[in-house]
Tab-separated table of C-alpha atoms and ligand atoms in Angstrom:
chain	number	residue	atom	x	y	z
V	932	UNK	CA	0.000	0.000	0.000
V	933	UNK	CA	0.952	3.641	-0.317
V	934	UNK	CA	0.911	5.512	2.986
V	935	UNK	CA	1.006	9.270	3.601
V	936	UNK	CA	2.099	10.205	7.124
V	937	UNK	CA	1.010	13.775	7.765
V	938	UNK	CA	1.816	16.167	10.580
V	939	UNK	CA	-0.944	18.768	10.229
V	940	UNK	CA	-0.688	22.503	10.824
V	941	UNK	CA	-3.328	24.468	12.755
V	942	UNK	CA	-5.937	27.048	11.777
V	943	UNK	CA	-5.903	30.774	12.379
V	944	UNK	CA	-9.102	32.389	13.647
V	945	UNK	CA	-10.018	33.298	10.065
V	946	UNK	CA	-9.898	29.640	9.026
V	947	UNK	CA	-6.666	29.856	7.049
V	948	UNK	CA	-3.954	27.296	7.691
V	949	UNK	CA	-0.794	28.514	9.431
V	950	UNK	CA	2.229	27.707	7.318
V	951	UNK	CA	5.838	28.838	7.299
V	952	UNK	CA	6.944	28.780	3.704
V	953	UNK	CA	8.230	32.381	3.388
V	954	UNK	CA	11.896	33.364	3.339
V	955	UNK	CA	11.768	34.829	6.849
V	956	UNK	CA	10.492	31.527	8.257
V	957	UNK	CA	13.386	29.707	6.647
V	958	UNK	CA	15.737	31.687	8.890
V	959	UNK	CA	14.526	29.722	11.875
V	960	UNK	CA	15.553	26.142	12.578
V	961	UNK	CA	13.067	23.346	11.879
V	962	UNK	CA	12.687	20.809	14.677
V	963	UNK	CA	10.683	17.927	13.197
V	964	UNK	CA	8.631	15.726	15.477
V	965	UNK	CA	10.043	12.232	15.914
V	966	UNK	CA	6.688	10.493	15.442
V	967	UNK	CA	6.381	10.619	11.620
V	968	UNK	CA	9.911	9.400	10.716
V	969	UNK	CA	9.712	6.742	13.442
V	970	UNK	CA	6.303	5.555	12.223
V	971	UNK	CA	7.726	5.403	8.705
V	972	UNK	CA	10.551	3.198	9.998
V	973	UNK	CA	8.053	0.941	11.781
V	974	UNK	CA	6.142	0.440	8.524
V	975	UNK	CA	6.815	-2.964	6.919
V	976	UNK	CA	9.039	-2.739	3.830
V	977	UNK	CA	6.356	-3.861	1.396
V	978	UNK	CA	4.600	-0.500	1.830
V	979	UNK	CA	5.621	2.841	0.320
V	980	UNK	CA	5.737	5.782	2.741
V	981	UNK	CA	5.771	9.558	2.289
V	982	UNK	CA	5.977	12.253	5.002
V	983	UNK	CA	4.292	15.640	4.852
V	984	UNK	CA	4.929	18.456	7.330
V	985	UNK	CA	2.037	20.788	6.607
V	986	UNK	CA	3.685	23.769	8.295
V	987	UNK	CA	6.308	23.661	5.545
V	988	UNK	CA	4.468	22.279	2.518
V	989	UNK	CA	0.975	21.786	1.160
V	990	UNK	CA	-0.789	18.467	1.574
V	991	UNK	CA	-1.367	16.636	-1.703
V	992	UNK	CA	-5.087	15.956	-1.440
V	993	UNK	CA	-4.931	14.251	-4.864
V	994	UNK	CA	-2.452	11.735	-3.472
V	995	UNK	CA	-2.704	8.143	-4.646
V	996	UNK	CA	-2.100	6.947	-1.066
V	997	UNK	CA	-4.292	4.152	0.287
V	998	UNK	CA	-3.791	5.149	3.912
V	999	UNK	CA	-3.339	8.549	5.579
V	1000	UNK	CA	-1.828	8.525	9.073
V	1001	UNK	CA	-2.218	11.721	11.084
V	1002	UNK	CA	-0.539	12.669	14.315
V	1003	UNK	CA	-1.456	15.975	15.880
V	1004	UNK	CA	-1.629	17.829	19.131
V	1005	UNK	CA	-4.891	19.087	20.572
V	1006	UNK	CA	-4.445	22.494	18.887
V	1007	UNK	CA	-4.445	20.743	15.495
V	1008	UNK	CA	-7.668	18.835	16.109
V	1009	UNK	CA	-9.878	20.871	13.737
V	1010	UNK	CA	-7.317	20.578	10.980
V	1011	UNK	CA	-6.950	16.818	11.564
V	1012	UNK	CA	-10.721	16.422	11.224
V	1013	UNK	CA	-10.859	18.382	7.968
V	1014	UNK	CA	-7.904	16.560	6.430
V	1015	UNK	CA	-9.454	13.236	7.376
V	1016	UNK	CA	-12.824	14.221	5.876
V	1017	UNK	CA	-11.235	15.194	2.561
V	1018	UNK	CA	-9.296	11.963	2.263
V	1019	UNK	CA	-12.199	9.792	3.395
V	1020	UNK	CA	-14.366	11.416	0.727
V	1021	UNK	CA	-11.884	9.976	-1.791
V	1022	UNK	CA	-12.057	6.511	-0.237
V	1023	UNK	CA	-8.778	6.680	1.693
V	1024	UNK	CA	-8.429	5.140	5.130
V	1025	UNK	CA	-7.433	7.635	7.831
V	1026	UNK	CA	-5.807	6.764	11.147
V	1027	UNK	CA	-5.173	9.224	13.989
V	1028	UNK	CA	-2.496	8.609	16.623
V	1029	UNK	CA	-0.649	10.629	19.232
V	1030	UNK	CA	-1.688	12.460	22.390
V	1031	UNK	CA	-5.017	13.655	21.002
V	1032	UNK	CA	-6.768	10.241	20.756
V	1033	UNK	CA	-4.872	8.929	23.788
V	1034	UNK	CA	-6.294	11.660	26.018
V	1035	UNK	CA	-9.657	12.328	24.389
V	1036	UNK	CA	-10.713	9.175	22.530
V	1037	UNK	CA	-14.440	9.794	22.833
V	1038	UNK	CA	-14.150	13.335	21.458
V	1039	UNK	CA	-12.208	12.289	18.359
V	1040	UNK	CA	-13.615	8.869	17.456
V	1041	UNK	CA	-15.745	8.887	14.343
V	1042	UNK	CA	-13.826	11.601	12.512
V	1043	UNK	CA	-11.235	9.032	11.412
V	1044	UNK	CA	-11.486	5.440	10.229
V	1045	UNK	CA	-9.399	4.382	13.218
V	1046	UNK	CA	-7.819	5.971	16.274
V	1047	UNK	CA	-4.860	4.725	18.274
V	1048	UNK	CA	-4.718	5.093	22.046
V	1049	UNK	CA	-1.324	4.970	23.696
V	1050	UNK	CA	1.930	4.224	21.956
V	1051	UNK	CA	1.437	3.094	18.381
V	1052	UNK	CA	4.869	1.570	17.738
V	1053	UNK	CA	3.845	-2.068	18.071
V	1054	UNK	CA	0.229	-1.754	16.859
V	1055	UNK	CA	1.001	0.002	13.577
V	1056	UNK	CA	1.881	-3.119	11.529
V	1057	UNK	CA	-1.303	-4.786	12.857
V	1058	UNK	CA	-3.393	-1.793	11.729
V	1059	UNK	CA	-1.885	-1.972	8.243
V	1060	UNK	CA	-2.599	-5.714	8.102
V	1061	UNK	CA	-6.196	-5.083	9.133
V	1062	UNK	CA	-6.591	-2.460	6.395
V	1063	UNK	CA	-5.212	-4.872	3.799
V	1064	UNK	CA	-7.645	-7.546	4.947
V	1065	UNK	CA	-10.585	-5.135	5.086
V	1066	UNK	CA	-11.160	-5.529	8.811
V	1067	UNK	CA	-9.952	-2.222	10.216
V	1068	UNK	CA	-11.261	-1.583	13.732
V	1069	UNK	CA	-12.411	1.846	14.940
V	1070	UNK	CA	-10.143	1.882	17.951
V	1071	UNK	CA	-6.749	0.364	18.732
V	1072	UNK	CA	-5.225	0.496	22.173
V	1073	UNK	CA	-1.718	-0.496	23.162
V	1074	UNK	CA	-2.088	-2.664	26.215
V	1075	UNK	CA	1.428	-2.231	27.572
V	1076	UNK	CA	4.371	0.140	27.516
V	1077	UNK	CA	6.290	-0.379	24.308
V	1078	UNK	CA	9.699	-2.004	24.614
V	1079	UNK	CA	11.955	0.783	23.330
V	1080	UNK	CA	15.151	-1.230	23.608
V	1081	UNK	CA	15.127	-2.188	19.951
V	1082	UNK	CA	13.554	0.581	17.894
V	1083	UNK	CA	14.493	0.963	14.227
V	1084	UNK	CA	16.382	4.002	12.930
V	1085	UNK	CA	13.780	6.688	12.144
V	1086	UNK	CA	13.445	7.488	8.416
V	1087	UNK	CA	15.462	10.714	8.602
V	1088	UNK	CA	15.860	10.490	4.826
V	1089	UNK	CA	12.163	11.410	4.408
V	1090	UNK	CA	12.443	14.719	6.307
V	1091	UNK	CA	12.225	17.861	4.185
V	1092	UNK	CA	15.570	19.666	4.182
V	1093	UNK	CA	14.969	23.148	2.762
V	1094	UNK	CA	16.183	24.945	5.891
V	1095	UNK	CA	18.320	24.222	8.964
V	1096	UNK	CA	17.000	20.933	10.335
V	1097	UNK	CA	17.634	19.940	13.943
V	1098	UNK	CA	17.088	16.167	13.864
V	1099	UNK	CA	15.060	14.440	16.590
V	1100	UNK	CA	16.735	11.554	18.406
V	1101	UNK	CA	15.081	9.826	21.340
V	1102	UNK	CA	17.111	8.682	24.350
V	1103	UNK	CA	14.332	8.194	26.913
V	1104	UNK	CA	10.547	8.085	26.733
V	1105	UNK	CA	8.161	9.525	29.331
V	1106	UNK	CA	8.995	11.190	32.629
V	1107	UNK	CA	9.124	9.837	36.187
V	1108	UNK	CA	7.087	12.761	37.512
V	1109	UNK	CA	3.342	13.382	37.366
V	1110	UNK	CA	2.794	17.139	37.215
V	1111	UNK	CA	-0.955	17.440	37.134
V	1112	UNK	CA	-1.270	19.738	34.085
V	1113	UNK	CA	1.043	17.672	31.891
V	1114	UNK	CA	-0.185	15.583	28.957
V	1115	UNK	CA	3.023	13.526	29.020
V	1116	UNK	CA	2.297	12.503	32.611
V	1117	UNK	CA	-1.335	11.768	31.707
V	1118	UNK	CA	-0.291	9.381	28.932
V	1119	UNK	CA	2.839	7.776	30.397
V	1120	UNK	CA	1.672	7.773	34.051
V	1121	UNK	CA	5.170	8.228	35.483
V	1122	UNK	CA	6.817	5.553	33.317
V	1123	UNK	CA	10.309	6.578	32.207
V	1124	UNK	CA	12.136	4.206	29.878
V	1125	UNK	CA	15.650	4.487	28.504
V	1126	UNK	CA	17.073	3.239	25.234
V	1127	UNK	CA	20.394	1.422	24.927
V	1128	UNK	CA	23.180	3.989	24.584
V	1129	UNK	CA	24.642	2.321	21.487
V	1130	UNK	CA	21.281	2.673	19.682
V	1131	UNK	CA	21.095	6.364	20.544
V	1132	UNK	CA	24.580	6.862	19.101
V	1133	UNK	CA	23.534	4.830	16.038
V	1134	UNK	CA	20.547	7.134	15.453
V	1135	UNK	CA	22.616	10.306	15.917
V	1136	UNK	CA	25.039	8.972	13.343
V	1137	UNK	CA	22.180	8.077	10.982
V	1138	UNK	CA	20.955	11.676	10.875
V	1139	UNK	CA	24.169	12.651	9.096
V	1140	UNK	CA	23.842	15.988	10.869
V	1141	UNK	CA	25.667	17.846	13.597
V	1142	UNK	CA	22.438	19.460	14.834
V	1143	UNK	CA	20.514	17.176	17.151
V	1144	UNK	CA	17.455	17.603	19.341
V	1145	UNK	CA	17.388	14.873	21.972
V	1146	UNK	CA	13.621	15.114	21.934
V	1147	UNK	CA	12.965	13.627	25.362
V	1148	UNK	CA	10.580	14.926	27.968
V	1149	UNK	CA	13.115	14.652	30.760
V	1150	UNK	CA	16.551	13.425	29.703
V	1151	UNK	CA	18.637	13.836	32.857
V	1152	UNK	CA	16.477	12.664	35.753
V	1153	UNK	CA	18.220	9.290	35.855
V	1154	UNK	CA	21.700	10.690	36.322
V	1155	UNK	CA	23.440	7.322	35.968
V	1156	UNK	CA	21.880	6.817	32.559
V	1157	UNK	CA	22.653	10.424	31.538
V	1158	UNK	CA	26.238	10.006	32.713
V	1159	UNK	CA	26.641	6.850	30.595
V	1160	UNK	CA	25.203	8.576	27.552
V	1161	UNK	CA	27.299	11.736	27.887
V	1162	UNK	CA	30.453	9.693	28.521
V	1163	UNK	CA	29.793	7.714	25.345
V	1164	UNK	CA	29.217	10.955	23.399
V	1165	UNK	CA	32.313	12.716	24.766
V	1166	UNK	CA	34.211	14.578	22.073
V	1167	UNK	CA	31.341	14.150	19.602
V	1168	UNK	CA	31.182	16.824	16.872
V	1169	UNK	CA	27.390	17.203	17.290
V	1170	UNK	CA	25.658	20.122	18.965
V	1171	UNK	CA	22.603	19.043	20.834
V	1172	UNK	CA	19.834	20.398	23.015
V	1173	UNK	CA	17.213	18.720	25.126
V	1174	UNK	CA	14.509	19.161	27.743
V	1175	UNK	CA	14.993	18.205	31.363
V	1176	UNK	CA	14.318	19.635	34.812
V	1177	UNK	CA	16.437	22.189	36.629
V	1178	UNK	CA	17.291	19.388	39.077
V	1179	UNK	CA	20.145	18.615	36.679
V	1180	UNK	CA	21.980	21.609	38.164
V	1181	UNK	CA	22.435	19.632	41.397
V	1182	UNK	CA	25.111	17.674	39.549
V	1183	UNK	CA	27.845	20.021	38.288
V	1184	UNK	CA	29.958	17.073	37.119
V	1185	UNK	CA	27.089	15.857	34.925
V	1186	UNK	CA	26.704	19.339	33.438
V	1187	UNK	CA	30.395	19.333	32.517
V	1188	UNK	CA	30.006	15.948	30.850
V	1189	UNK	CA	26.905	17.127	28.988
V	1190	UNK	CA	28.831	20.133	27.679
V	1191	UNK	CA	31.809	17.968	26.697
V	1192	UNK	CA	29.449	15.758	24.693
V	1193	UNK	CA	28.114	18.705	22.693
V	1194	UNK	CA	25.193	19.983	24.774
V	1195	UNK	CA	24.497	23.654	24.130
V	1196	UNK	CA	20.902	24.008	25.322
V	1197	UNK	CA	18.664	22.675	28.058
V	1198	UNK	CA	14.972	23.601	28.106
V	1199	UNK	CA	13.816	23.623	31.723
V	1200	UNK	CA	10.163	23.608	32.751
V	1201	UNK	CA	10.544	25.860	35.806
V	1202	UNK	CA	6.992	27.120	35.129
V	1203	UNK	CA	6.639	29.537	38.074
V	1204	UNK	CA	8.513	31.246	40.873
V	1205	UNK	CA	5.714	30.626	43.386
V	1206	UNK	CA	6.040	27.784	45.901
V	1207	UNK	CA	2.254	27.715	46.196
V	1208	UNK	CA	1.889	27.251	42.444
V	1209	UNK	CA	4.420	24.421	42.431
V	1210	UNK	CA	2.467	22.684	45.194
V	1211	UNK	CA	-0.719	23.190	43.252
V	1212	UNK	CA	0.666	21.496	40.123
V	1213	UNK	CA	2.342	18.646	42.018
V	1214	UNK	CA	5.827	19.900	41.143
V	1215	UNK	CA	7.371	20.055	44.588
V	1216	UNK	CA	10.480	18.256	43.350
V	1217	UNK	CA	11.494	21.760	42.252
V	1218	UNK	CA	12.899	24.184	44.834
V	1219	UNK	CA	12.232	27.795	43.887
V	1220	UNK	CA	14.967	29.038	46.231
V	1221	UNK	CA	17.482	26.968	44.242
V	1222	UNK	CA	16.451	28.250	40.812
V	1223	UNK	CA	18.929	31.139	40.655
V	1224	UNK	CA	21.867	28.945	41.611
V	1225	UNK	CA	20.649	26.284	39.179
V	1226	UNK	CA	20.526	28.693	36.224
V	1227	UNK	CA	24.004	30.010	37.128
V	1228	UNK	CA	25.527	26.548	37.310
V	1229	UNK	CA	24.086	25.567	33.943
V	1230	UNK	CA	25.362	28.761	32.325
V	1231	UNK	CA	28.756	28.371	34.010
V	1232	UNK	CA	29.007	24.937	32.415
V	1233	UNK	CA	28.634	26.605	29.004
V	1234	UNK	CA	25.059	25.433	28.416
V	1235	UNK	CA	22.219	27.837	27.596
V	1236	UNK	CA	19.181	27.300	29.810
V	1237	UNK	CA	15.822	27.985	28.167
V	1238	UNK	CA	13.259	28.765	30.877
V	1239	UNK	CA	9.737	27.442	30.234
V	1240	UNK	CA	7.186	29.563	32.095
V	1241	UNK	CA	3.418	29.144	32.538
V	1242	UNK	CA	1.104	31.997	33.526
V	1243	UNK	CA	-2.431	31.523	34.825
V	1244	UNK	CA	-1.661	29.313	37.820
V	1245	UNK	CA	-3.711	29.855	41.016
V	1246	UNK	CA	-1.178	32.091	42.796
V	1247	UNK	CA	-0.490	34.342	39.790
V	1248	UNK	CA	-1.406	37.991	40.376
V	1249	UNK	CA	-1.301	41.118	38.206
V	1250	UNK	CA	2.303	41.831	39.225
V	1251	UNK	CA	3.507	38.247	38.577
V	1252	UNK	CA	4.274	38.859	34.892
V	1253	UNK	CA	6.757	41.691	35.375
V	1254	UNK	CA	8.288	40.152	38.478
V	1255	UNK	CA	8.917	36.911	36.601
V	1256	UNK	CA	10.544	38.583	33.602
V	1257	UNK	CA	12.619	40.881	35.859
V	1258	UNK	CA	13.878	37.787	37.653
V	1259	UNK	CA	14.836	36.057	34.396
V	1260	UNK	CA	16.496	39.220	33.107
V	1261	UNK	CA	18.539	39.687	36.257
V	1262	UNK	CA	19.763	36.106	35.963
V	1263	UNK	CA	20.539	36.778	32.288
V	1264	UNK	CA	18.594	33.721	31.171
V	1265	UNK	CA	19.208	33.638	27.405
V	1266	UNK	CA	15.843	32.297	26.193
V	1267	UNK	CA	12.388	31.949	27.750
V	1268	UNK	CA	9.296	30.258	26.323
V	1269	UNK	CA	6.278	31.799	27.995
V	1270	UNK	CA	2.920	30.040	27.904
V	1271	UNK	CA	-0.674	30.403	29.094
V	1272	UNK	CA	-2.004	27.578	31.262
V	1273	UNK	CA	-4.154	25.289	29.123
V	1274	UNK	CA	-6.551	23.064	31.068
V	1275	UNK	CA	-6.198	19.925	28.939
V	1276	UNK	CA	-9.116	17.573	29.521
V	1277	UNK	CA	-7.635	14.222	30.517
V	1278	UNK	CA	-5.084	15.752	32.890
V	1279	UNK	CA	-5.928	15.996	36.614
V	1280	UNK	CA	-5.621	19.795	36.590
V	1281	UNK	CA	-7.550	20.188	33.346
V	1282	UNK	CA	-10.378	18.012	34.622
V	1283	UNK	CA	-10.408	19.920	37.920
V	1284	UNK	CA	-10.681	23.305	36.213
V	1285	UNK	CA	-13.458	21.994	33.985
V	1286	UNK	CA	-15.337	20.773	37.072
V	1287	UNK	CA	-15.227	24.287	38.605
V	1288	UNK	CA	-17.318	25.591	35.737
V	1289	UNK	CA	-14.710	28.287	35.016
V	1290	UNK	CA	-14.034	27.100	31.460
V	1291	UNK	CA	-15.930	29.407	29.082
V	1292	UNK	CA	-14.388	28.234	25.777
V	1293	UNK	CA	-14.702	24.493	25.049
V	1294	UNK	CA	-12.985	24.563	21.626
V	1295	UNK	CA	-10.237	21.955	21.696
V	1296	UNK	CA	-8.261	23.858	19.084
V	1297	UNK	CA	-8.196	26.854	21.445
V	1298	UNK	CA	-6.057	24.982	23.951
V	1299	UNK	CA	-3.030	26.988	22.917
V	1300	UNK	CA	-1.750	30.521	22.983
V	1301	UNK	CA	-3.056	33.204	22.521
V	1302	UNK	CA	-6.356	31.851	23.853
V	1303	UNK	CA	-7.424	32.014	27.468
V	1304	UNK	CA	-10.251	29.499	27.859
V	1305	UNK	CA	-10.896	29.698	31.592
V	1306	UNK	CA	-11.122	32.149	34.484
V	1307	UNK	CA	-8.032	31.724	36.697
V	1308	UNK	CA	-8.322	31.926	40.482
V	1309	UNK	CA	-7.092	35.523	40.880
V	1310	UNK	CA	-6.536	37.048	37.438
V	1311	UNK	CA	-9.236	37.911	34.975
V	1312	UNK	CA	-8.906	36.263	31.546
V	1313	UNK	CA	-8.016	39.653	30.032
V	1314	UNK	CA	-5.344	40.269	32.654
V	1315	UNK	CA	-3.857	36.867	31.892
V	1316	UNK	CA	-3.810	37.401	28.154
V	1317	UNK	CA	-2.426	40.936	28.334
V	1318	UNK	CA	0.086	40.074	31.057
V	1319	UNK	CA	1.336	37.043	29.111
V	1320	UNK	CA	1.869	39.028	25.932
V	1321	UNK	CA	3.413	41.913	27.883
V	1322	UNK	CA	5.894	39.456	29.402
V	1323	UNK	CA	6.916	38.267	25.926
V	1324	UNK	CA	7.280	41.874	24.759
V	1325	UNK	CA	9.410	42.735	27.788
V	1326	UNK	CA	11.628	39.644	27.532
V	1327	UNK	CA	12.151	39.986	23.773
V	1328	UNK	CA	12.662	43.770	23.773
V	1329	UNK	CA	15.984	45.000	22.364
V	1330	UNK	CA	16.807	46.443	25.800
V	1331	UNK	CA	16.348	43.062	27.459
V	1332	UNK	CA	18.237	41.212	24.718
V	1333	UNK	CA	21.185	43.609	25.147
V	1334	UNK	CA	21.163	43.116	28.905
V	1335	UNK	CA	20.759	39.310	28.848
V	1336	UNK	CA	22.868	38.363	25.847
V	1337	UNK	CA	25.504	41.040	25.302
V	1338	UNK	CA	26.189	42.167	28.889
V	1339	UNK	CA	27.101	38.714	30.130
V	1340	UNK	CA	29.975	37.675	32.296
V	1341	UNK	CA	30.499	34.507	30.228
V	1342	UNK	CA	29.163	34.966	26.687
V	1343	UNK	CA	28.662	31.258	25.924
V	1344	UNK	CA	26.875	30.440	22.686
V	1345	UNK	CA	26.758	34.180	21.999
V	1346	UNK	CA	25.956	34.087	18.303
V	1347	UNK	CA	23.293	31.387	18.559
V	1348	UNK	CA	21.616	33.097	21.514
V	1349	UNK	CA	21.741	36.478	19.823
V	1350	UNK	CA	20.326	35.072	16.583
V	1351	UNK	CA	17.586	33.219	18.485
V	1352	UNK	CA	16.631	36.337	20.450
V	1353	UNK	CA	16.556	38.576	17.392
V	1354	UNK	CA	14.453	36.018	15.515
V	1355	UNK	CA	12.042	35.845	18.474
V	1356	UNK	CA	12.057	39.663	18.735
V	1357	UNK	CA	10.982	39.781	15.063
V	1358	UNK	CA	8.230	37.231	15.736
V	1359	UNK	CA	6.878	39.079	18.760
V	1360	UNK	CA	6.932	42.317	16.714
V	1361	UNK	CA	4.773	40.507	14.132
V	1362	UNK	CA	2.419	39.270	16.866
V	1363	UNK	CA	3.613	35.644	16.632
V	1364	UNK	CA	4.418	33.500	19.647
V	1365	UNK	CA	8.104	32.455	19.448
V	1366	UNK	CA	7.347	28.721	19.579
V	1367	UNK	CA	4.695	28.815	16.870
V	1368	UNK	CA	5.022	29.418	13.173
V	1369	UNK	CA	2.000	31.677	13.449
V	1370	UNK	CA	-1.144	32.241	15.439
Z	460	SF4	S1	8.594	17.170	34.772
Z	460	SF4	FE1	7.895	17.994	32.813
Z	460	SF4	S2	7.515	16.214	31.503
Z	460	SF4	FE2	7.665	15.479	33.615
Z	460	SF4	S3	5.545	15.385	34.331
Z	460	SF4	FE3	6.376	17.368	34.945
Z	460	SF4	S4	5.841	18.784	33.250
Z	460	SF4	FE4	5.580	16.693	32.496
């Protein structure tokens, strides 16, 4: 069979599809999701596979594919539905996998020929067999955690390469923590699996690139595993970034090894500088009074910390936005990704907020910035939206960039950080959230 694996884009308010095909968008790096090239690699050889990243290219709705596999986040739900409808009208079979059906199966079933709950790695060949034999089921559910000790090399060759690509390589899957707003925790339930180090090195090598995104949810929590990996990568010519928690800063020796293995960036979900907020989201493994020292240690090791911040938590007040950005500026944190709390149904916090009756916008596709879909405990929705955008404007102002990036004691990764900040400054000026291609 011919199979199109599509990562859909999302809609703007006016119904147009957000894409990033212009010259200015090509200045930014492209970080593909791992799911599509991994699914392609898990597809038996007798099938022909094609990948489409809709943010970068148009979908071929005249495709001669027999099967269309879609994997989207909640914000792409409307687009997933429409793509599926168009292909089904032409007799194609559509299958939806990923977090969306895993968390909200009853909301999405029926818009696709089949949905996949949980990890699809081992079920995918069975689904294709069922399609070939004309007995496709409406719902497939993985009954156990997938054994990730022997995954194939993702089909990196199918990734579009018309701009700087930072290739996704997986080292671990899941996260040992269960923050109550987190979709990863909702799906993996605290399971944290690690791949054999030699297979991770094999995949890095297979990318043929020096730019790697170790696309884990929490790479460094098992410090013995991280130490083994970084030791094996020592002296590697690759530059890599990842996501982990600021707890990694408790281990200066590990930070040195990470740097020596090519680490330049760690995205850290610090979320808030309020102890009460951390308690509320079940994130007490973080110590707010250790944040400043943690950021300093990471920067002293030559690694750029990217602070991930959420506004809209119960203890956030009108002055929280400026206080937070002032704090990050004073620490000279090079990059911050600033988000609005999204009460995902299927997470404990999301379900709790829905039960309060404070959710006034039920559109699944609005569970992303710039939308505020609920009334927070203290702030009004307008205060949250304006304060969030004001924080982005303050952090990515030229004054702040000069202070945080140029006026540094140790200008590690200066050019990359400066380029990233100026690119984000240009996006904020155009009204675009730095992590999105568009609104
Ligand atoms: S540490 Fe991060 S990935 Fe892990 S459960 Fe918390 S928010 Fe999710």
